[in-house]
Short mmCIF file of C-alpha atoms (C1' of nucleotides) in Angstrom, two decimals:
data_model
loop_
_atom_site.label_atom_id
_atom_site.label_comp_id
_atom_site.label_asym_id
_atom_site.label_seq_id
_atom_site.Cartn_x
_atom_site.Cartn_y
_atom_site.Cartn_z
CA MET M 4 235.03 87.20 -46.12
CA THR M 5 235.82 90.88 -46.27
CA VAL M 6 239.09 91.71 -47.94
CA TYR M 7 241.24 94.83 -47.85
CA THR M 8 243.77 96.54 -50.11
CA ILE M 9 247.12 97.74 -48.79
CA LYS M 10 245.70 101.27 -48.80
CA ASP M 11 242.75 100.20 -46.62
CA ILE M 12 245.09 98.64 -44.09
CA SER M 13 247.52 101.55 -44.28
CA GLU M 14 244.71 103.97 -43.35
CA MET M 15 243.18 101.64 -40.78
CA PHE M 16 246.42 101.43 -38.77
CA HIS M 17 247.98 104.77 -39.71
CA LEU M 18 250.98 102.91 -41.09
CA PRO M 19 252.68 103.69 -44.42
CA ALA M 20 252.32 100.95 -47.06
CA SER M 21 256.11 100.56 -46.99
CA THR M 22 255.91 99.52 -43.34
CA LEU M 23 253.28 96.89 -44.15
CA ARG M 24 255.55 95.51 -46.88
CA TYR M 25 258.44 95.59 -44.43
CA TYR M 26 256.46 93.61 -41.83
CA GLU M 27 255.72 91.09 -44.55
CA ASP M 28 259.43 90.84 -45.46
CA MET M 29 260.20 90.34 -41.78
CA ASN M 30 257.67 87.50 -41.65
CA ILE M 31 255.55 89.00 -38.92
CA LEU M 32 252.63 89.55 -41.32
CA THR M 33 252.31 86.36 -43.34
CA ASN M 34 250.19 84.50 -45.89
CA ILE M 35 249.01 87.55 -47.77
CA ARG M 36 247.27 86.55 -51.03
CA ARG M 37 247.75 88.42 -54.32
CA THR M 38 245.43 89.37 -57.17
CA ALA M 39 246.26 88.08 -60.66
CA SER M 40 248.30 91.26 -61.17
CA GLY M 41 250.17 90.84 -57.89
CA GLN M 42 248.38 93.28 -55.57
CA ARG M 43 248.11 92.34 -51.91
CA ILE M 44 244.82 91.04 -50.51
CA TYR M 45 244.50 91.40 -46.75
CA GLU M 46 241.90 89.55 -44.69
CA ALA M 47 240.43 89.71 -41.18
CA LYS M 48 243.27 87.59 -39.79
CA HIS M 49 245.76 90.23 -40.93
CA VAL M 50 243.78 92.95 -39.18
CA HIS M 51 243.88 90.89 -35.98
CA ARG M 52 247.57 90.15 -36.42
CA LEU M 53 248.30 93.84 -36.94
CA ARG M 54 246.42 94.77 -33.78
CA THR M 55 248.72 92.44 -31.87
CA ILE M 56 251.81 93.71 -33.70
CA CYS M 57 250.93 97.32 -32.86
CA CYS M 58 250.10 96.47 -29.25
CA LEU M 59 253.36 94.61 -28.67
CA LYS M 60 255.54 97.04 -30.61
CA ARG M 61 254.10 100.07 -28.82
CA THR M 62 254.85 98.49 -25.47
CA GLY M 63 258.44 97.83 -26.41
CA LEU M 64 258.74 94.45 -28.19
CA SER M 65 261.31 94.32 -31.00
CA ILE M 66 260.68 92.99 -34.51
CA ALA M 67 262.95 90.04 -33.65
CA LYS M 68 260.76 89.07 -30.68
CA LEU M 69 257.62 89.52 -32.74
CA GLN M 70 259.07 87.08 -35.26
CA ALA M 71 259.69 84.62 -32.43
CA PHE M 72 256.19 85.13 -31.02
CA PHE M 73 254.35 84.48 -34.27
CA THR M 74 256.59 81.53 -35.04
CA TYR M 75 255.59 80.08 -31.66
CA GLU M 76 251.93 80.80 -32.38
CA GLU M 77 252.11 78.94 -35.68
CA ARG M 78 253.87 75.94 -34.09
CA GLU M 79 251.69 75.72 -31.04
CA PRO M 80 251.38 73.40 -29.05
CA GLU M 81 255.13 72.59 -28.86
CA HIS M 82 255.78 76.25 -28.06
CA ILE M 83 252.94 76.94 -25.66
CA ASP M 84 255.40 77.62 -22.82
CA ASP M 85 257.42 79.98 -24.98
CA ILE M 86 254.22 81.88 -25.77
CA LEU M 87 253.24 82.06 -22.12
CA ASN M 88 256.74 83.19 -21.10
CA LEU M 89 256.86 85.92 -23.71
CA LEU M 90 253.39 87.17 -22.82
CA THR M 91 254.13 87.07 -19.08
CA GLU M 92 257.32 89.08 -19.60
CA GLN M 93 255.44 91.59 -21.69
CA GLN M 94 252.64 91.85 -19.09
CA GLN M 95 255.27 92.57 -16.45
CA HIS M 96 256.99 95.05 -18.69
CA ILE M 97 253.80 96.99 -19.46
CA THR M 98 252.87 97.04 -15.77
CA GLU M 99 256.28 98.50 -14.87
CA GLN M 100 256.01 101.05 -17.65
CA LEU M 101 252.57 102.11 -16.41
CA ILE M 102 253.98 102.72 -12.93
CA GLN M 103 256.94 104.65 -14.35
CA PHE M 104 254.76 106.70 -16.69
CA ARG M 105 252.59 107.84 -13.80
CA LYS M 106 255.74 109.08 -12.04
CA ASP M 107 256.96 110.70 -15.24
CA LEU M 108 253.61 112.42 -15.71
CA ALA M 109 253.85 113.75 -12.14
CA HIS M 110 257.35 115.04 -12.92
CA VAL M 111 256.15 116.83 -16.05
CA ASN M 112 253.15 118.23 -14.16
CA ARG M 113 255.45 119.67 -11.49
CA LYS M 114 257.61 121.31 -14.15
CA LEU M 115 254.53 122.63 -15.89
CA HIS M 116 253.23 124.26 -12.72
CA TYR M 117 256.67 125.64 -11.91
CA TYR M 118 257.15 127.24 -15.33
CA GLY M 119 253.52 128.34 -15.41
CA ASP M 120 254.12 130.21 -12.14
CA ILE M 121 257.37 131.61 -13.53
CA LYS M 122 255.46 133.04 -16.48
CA ALA M 123 252.85 134.52 -14.16
CA ALA M 124 255.59 136.07 -12.01
CA LEU M 125 257.33 137.46 -15.08
CA THR M 126 254.20 139.14 -16.44
CA SER M 127 253.05 140.45 -13.03
CA GLY M 128 256.53 141.44 -11.92
CA LYS M 129 256.20 139.47 -8.68
CA ALA M 130 258.91 137.28 -7.11
CA LEU M 131 259.94 134.20 -9.06
CA PRO M 132 258.96 130.84 -7.57
CA ARG M 133 261.62 128.42 -6.33
CA TRP M 134 261.83 124.84 -7.61
CA SER M 135 262.24 123.52 -4.06
CA ASN M 136 258.56 124.37 -3.46
CA TYR M 137 257.51 122.10 -6.36
CA ARG M 138 259.95 119.17 -6.00
CA ASP M 139 257.72 116.97 -3.86
CA LYS M 140 254.25 118.24 -4.78
CA GLN M 141 251.55 116.27 -6.53
CA PHE M 142 249.40 118.11 -9.05
CA MET C 9 278.68 120.26 -2.38
CA THR C 10 278.65 116.56 -3.06
CA VAL C 11 280.38 115.55 -6.27
CA TYR C 12 280.24 112.34 -8.31
CA THR C 13 282.49 110.45 -10.69
CA ILE C 14 281.24 109.17 -14.04
CA LYS C 15 281.08 105.70 -12.46
CA ASP C 16 278.85 106.97 -9.63
CA ILE C 17 276.44 108.53 -12.12
CA SER C 18 276.60 105.52 -14.40
CA GLU C 19 275.49 103.25 -11.56
CA MET C 20 272.96 105.71 -10.19
CA PHE C 21 271.08 105.89 -13.51
CA HIS C 22 271.94 102.45 -14.89
CA LEU C 23 273.45 104.13 -17.93
CA PRO C 24 276.82 103.17 -19.47
CA ALA C 25 279.55 105.82 -19.15
CA SER C 26 279.60 106.05 -22.94
CA THR C 27 275.99 107.23 -22.90
CA LEU C 28 276.82 109.95 -20.36
CA ARG C 29 279.67 111.13 -22.60
CA TYR C 30 277.29 111.02 -25.56
CA TYR C 31 274.71 113.19 -23.74
CA GLU C 32 277.51 115.62 -23.01
CA ASP C 33 278.53 115.68 -26.69
CA MET C 34 274.91 116.29 -27.61
CA ASN C 35 274.80 119.24 -25.19
CA ILE C 36 271.96 117.93 -23.10
CA LEU C 37 274.25 117.40 -20.08
CA THR C 38 276.40 120.53 -19.83
CA ASN C 39 278.94 122.38 -17.70
CA ILE C 40 280.68 119.31 -16.34
CA ARG C 41 283.88 120.26 -14.54
CA ARG C 42 287.13 118.25 -14.85
CA THR C 43 289.87 117.30 -12.40
CA ALA C 44 293.42 118.45 -13.19
CA SER C 45 293.87 115.17 -15.07
CA GLY C 46 290.67 115.60 -17.07
CA GLN C 47 288.20 113.32 -15.24
CA ARG C 48 284.59 114.42 -15.14
CA ILE C 49 283.15 115.90 -11.94
CA TYR C 50 279.35 115.67 -11.73
CA GLU C 51 277.30 117.70 -9.26
CA ALA C 52 273.74 117.73 -7.89
CA LYS C 53 272.53 119.78 -10.85
CA HIS C 54 273.63 117.01 -13.21
CA VAL C 55 271.72 114.44 -11.18
CA HIS C 56 268.60 116.61 -11.46
CA ARG C 57 269.17 117.18 -15.15
CA LEU C 58 269.58 113.45 -15.73
CA ARG C 59 266.33 112.73 -13.90
CA THR C 60 264.59 115.03 -16.35
CA ILE C 61 266.46 113.57 -19.33
CA CYS C 62 265.45 110.02 -18.35
CA CYS C 63 261.85 111.04 -17.67
CA LEU C 64 261.44 112.79 -21.01
CA LYS C 65 263.35 110.21 -23.03
CA ARG C 66 261.40 107.30 -21.52
CA THR C 67 258.15 108.98 -22.44
CA GLY C 68 259.23 109.46 -26.04
CA LEU C 69 261.13 112.74 -26.41
CA SER C 70 264.02 112.67 -28.88
CA ILE C 71 267.56 113.89 -28.20
CA ALA C 72 266.89 116.76 -30.61
CA LYS C 73 263.90 117.94 -28.56
CA LEU C 74 265.83 117.53 -25.33
CA GLN C 75 268.49 119.83 -26.80
CA ALA C 76 265.78 122.36 -27.59
CA PHE C 77 264.25 122.04 -24.13
CA PHE C 78 267.46 122.64 -22.21
CA THR C 79 268.41 125.48 -24.54
CA TYR C 80 265.06 127.09 -23.70
CA GLU C 81 265.63 126.50 -19.98
CA GLU C 82 269.01 128.23 -20.16
CA ARG C 83 267.58 131.18 -22.08
CA GLU C 84 264.48 131.63 -19.98
CA PRO C 85 262.60 134.04 -19.80
CA GLU C 86 262.57 134.70 -23.59
CA HIS C 87 261.62 131.05 -24.13
CA ILE C 88 259.11 130.58 -21.34
CA ASP C 89 256.32 129.90 -23.86
CA ASP C 90 258.45 127.37 -25.74
CA ILE C 91 259.08 125.57 -22.44
CA LEU C 92 255.37 125.57 -21.56
CA ASN C 93 254.42 124.35 -25.06
CA LEU C 94 256.93 121.51 -25.00
CA LEU C 95 255.88 120.43 -21.50
CA THR C 96 252.19 120.64 -22.35
CA GLU C 97 252.72 118.50 -25.46
CA GLN C 98 254.65 115.99 -23.43
CA GLN C 99 251.97 115.94 -20.71
CA GLN C 100 249.39 115.22 -23.39
CA HIS C 101 251.59 112.57 -24.93
CA ILE C 102 252.19 110.74 -21.65
CA THR C 103 248.47 110.87 -20.85
CA GLU C 104 247.63 109.32 -24.22
CA GLN C 105 250.28 106.67 -23.77
CA LEU C 106 248.89 105.78 -20.33
CA ILE C 107 245.44 105.27 -21.84
CA GLN C 108 246.88 103.17 -24.68
CA PHE C 109 249.08 101.11 -22.36
CA ARG C 110 246.09 100.18 -20.23
CA LYS C 111 244.37 98.88 -23.37
CA ASP C 112 247.54 97.08 -24.43
CA LEU C 113 247.85 95.48 -21.01
CA ALA C 114 244.24 94.29 -21.32
CA HIS C 115 245.06 92.81 -24.74
CA VAL C 116 248.10 90.96 -23.38
CA ASN C 117 246.06 89.76 -20.39
CA ARG C 118 243.40 88.32 -22.70
CA LYS C 119 246.06 86.52 -24.73
CA LEU C 120 247.66 85.25 -21.55
CA HIS C 121 244.37 83.78 -20.28
CA TYR C 122 243.63 82.31 -23.68
CA TYR C 123 246.99 80.55 -24.01
CA GLY C 124 246.93 79.58 -20.33
CA ASP C 125 243.61 77.84 -20.96
CA ILE C 126 245.02 76.25 -24.12
CA LYS C 127 247.87 74.82 -22.08
CA ALA C 128 245.41 73.50 -19.48
CA ALA C 129 243.28 71.93 -22.22
CA LEU C 130 246.35 70.36 -23.82
CA THR C 131 247.52 68.74 -20.59
CA SER C 132 244.05 67.66 -19.49
CA GLY C 133 242.99 66.54 -22.96
CA LYS C 134 239.83 68.65 -22.79
CA ALA C 135 238.42 70.77 -25.62
CA LEU C 136 240.53 73.74 -26.73
CA PRO C 137 239.15 77.19 -25.93
CA ARG C 138 238.10 79.56 -28.69
CA TRP C 139 239.50 83.07 -29.01
CA SER C 140 236.00 84.50 -29.55
CA ASN C 141 235.29 83.81 -25.88
CA TYR C 142 238.22 86.02 -24.83
CA ARG C 143 238.07 88.86 -27.37
CA ASP C 144 235.94 91.23 -25.29
CA LYS C 145 236.69 90.07 -21.76
CA GLN C 146 238.44 92.10 -19.07
CA PHE C 147 240.84 90.24 -16.80
"C1'" DT J 15 310.12 102.19 -11.31
"C1'" DG J 16 307.14 100.05 -13.88
"C1'" DT J 17 302.87 98.34 -14.94
"C1'" DT J 18 298.01 98.03 -14.16
"C1'" DG J 19 293.54 100.01 -14.43
"C1'" DA J 20 290.49 103.66 -15.14
"C1'" DC J 21 289.79 107.33 -17.14
"C1'" DT J 22 290.29 110.66 -21.41
"C1'" DT J 23 289.34 112.27 -26.71
"C1'" DC J 24 287.86 111.57 -31.26
"C1'" DA J 25 286.47 109.09 -35.20
"C1'" DA J 26 284.32 105.34 -36.90
"C1'" DG J 27 281.20 101.52 -36.40
"C1'" DT J 28 276.65 99.28 -35.13
"C1'" DA J 29 271.64 98.06 -34.26
"C1'" DT J 30 267.01 98.79 -35.18
"C1'" DA J 31 263.35 100.03 -37.90
"C1'" DC J 32 262.05 101.60 -41.43
"C1'" DT J 33 262.17 104.56 -46.14
"C1'" DT J 34 263.37 105.57 -50.71
"C1'" DG J 35 264.56 104.90 -55.49
"C1'" DA J 36 264.66 102.51 -59.80
"C1'" DA J 37 262.52 99.79 -62.93
"C1'" DG J 38 258.51 97.30 -64.27
"C1'" DT J 39 253.26 95.89 -64.70
"C1'" DG J 40 248.38 96.37 -64.96
"C1'" DG J 41 243.83 98.66 -64.93
"C1'" DT J 42 241.31 102.76 -65.97
"C1'" DA J 43 240.35 107.66 -67.95
"C1'" DT J 44 240.71 110.66 -72.20
"C1'" DA B 27 245.96 104.18 -78.22
"C1'" DT B 28 248.16 106.31 -74.85
"C1'" DA B 29 248.94 108.37 -70.80
"C1'" DC B 30 248.62 108.12 -66.02
"C1'" DC B 31 248.37 106.29 -61.52
"C1'" DA B 32 248.75 102.91 -58.13
"C1'" DC B 33 250.59 99.17 -57.31
"C1'" DT B 34 254.68 95.66 -57.58
"C1'" DT B 35 259.91 93.85 -56.37
"C1'" DC B 36 264.46 94.40 -54.77
"C1'" DA B 37 268.44 96.75 -53.32
"C1'" DA B 38 270.25 100.51 -51.26
"C1'" DG B 39 269.83 104.45 -48.31
"C1'" DT B 40 268.49 106.93 -43.90
"C1'" DA B 41 267.51 108.39 -38.97
"C1'" DT B 42 268.23 107.81 -34.26
"C1'" DA B 43 270.78 106.61 -30.45
"C1'" DC B 44 274.20 104.93 -28.99
"C1'" DT B 45 278.78 101.83 -28.83
"C1'" DT B 46 283.36 100.60 -29.84
"C1'" DG B 47 288.18 101.04 -30.91
"C1'" DA B 48 292.61 103.30 -31.00
"C1'" DA B 49 295.75 105.99 -28.83
"C1'" DG B 50 297.02 108.64 -24.97
"C1'" DT B 51 297.27 110.32 -19.83
"C1'" DC B 52 297.31 109.91 -14.98
"C1'" DA B 53 297.25 107.93 -10.15
"C1'" DA B 54 298.21 104.27 -7.25
"C1'" DC B 55 300.09 99.99 -5.97
"C1'" DA B 56 303.97 96.02 -6.10
#
DNA sequence: TGTTGACTTCAAGTATACTTGAAGTGGTAT
DNA sequence: ATACCACTTCAAGTATACTTGAAGTCAACA
């Protein structure tokens, strides 16, 4: 089994070591062995766990819900429905965010074209564009 | 010109009135008129501003950067490049988040299939699935 | 006329997610 | 040997984004 130091994991996930210790305190990253002198020894399961933590956190899950999720995972099968409910909610949530983000990207693109044209008009001295011509466009 | 009360705006954007007052304090929602008795009068420009605030906040912009953005907008044209830089960064950021969210959705979908199959195996008494069979699948 | 309800201001409080500081230990370089 | 550096624990501090509470004002209805 390959093992990792806290520095390895910190670099692998672009997370400060303090955050990894914090996740451990919060019981969302568990069963981390120590060397004789007390240094953390991470294993493949922690890498997998962290991938899930990052995935769920990024998409909006709180630490509290992560605690619940991993508690369910450890006490499966009694909590299989809790797991499925949490994952289904999250799936829904990510799907909604994807739809919203596409709209938000379109909004930013419109603004970008508008202000880009304003800059062009300013440097060329031509007439300034009007926002009403950008409002409903897709770029 | 159509005008709106704080309650109208609160319902329109699903934001508590306290948050609208906070945005005003933070100077990202400005020039709000008052009635003789001091009640806020919102106009179309505030609705547009709030659409932008919600779009940028949702996609990760902080209040501090929103302050900067609207300050630039008010002092255009000196800040046209600052506006374009901020919008370009945000465009990039949303694009990256879209890519990541699609991966995160795939991850959640894999977990969902895995635990769904675990539930089926538990109720039918058949052999439990192994995660290795789900790791690289697309659902 | 009074009292209810919805607004107002302003200061202080809260939730979440870390981050930092102090004090200590152990392994390695000079 | 000793100095240094990276790690350790544990408690306290911080950043961000609101939220809440107290005290007051106004309009409208019984």
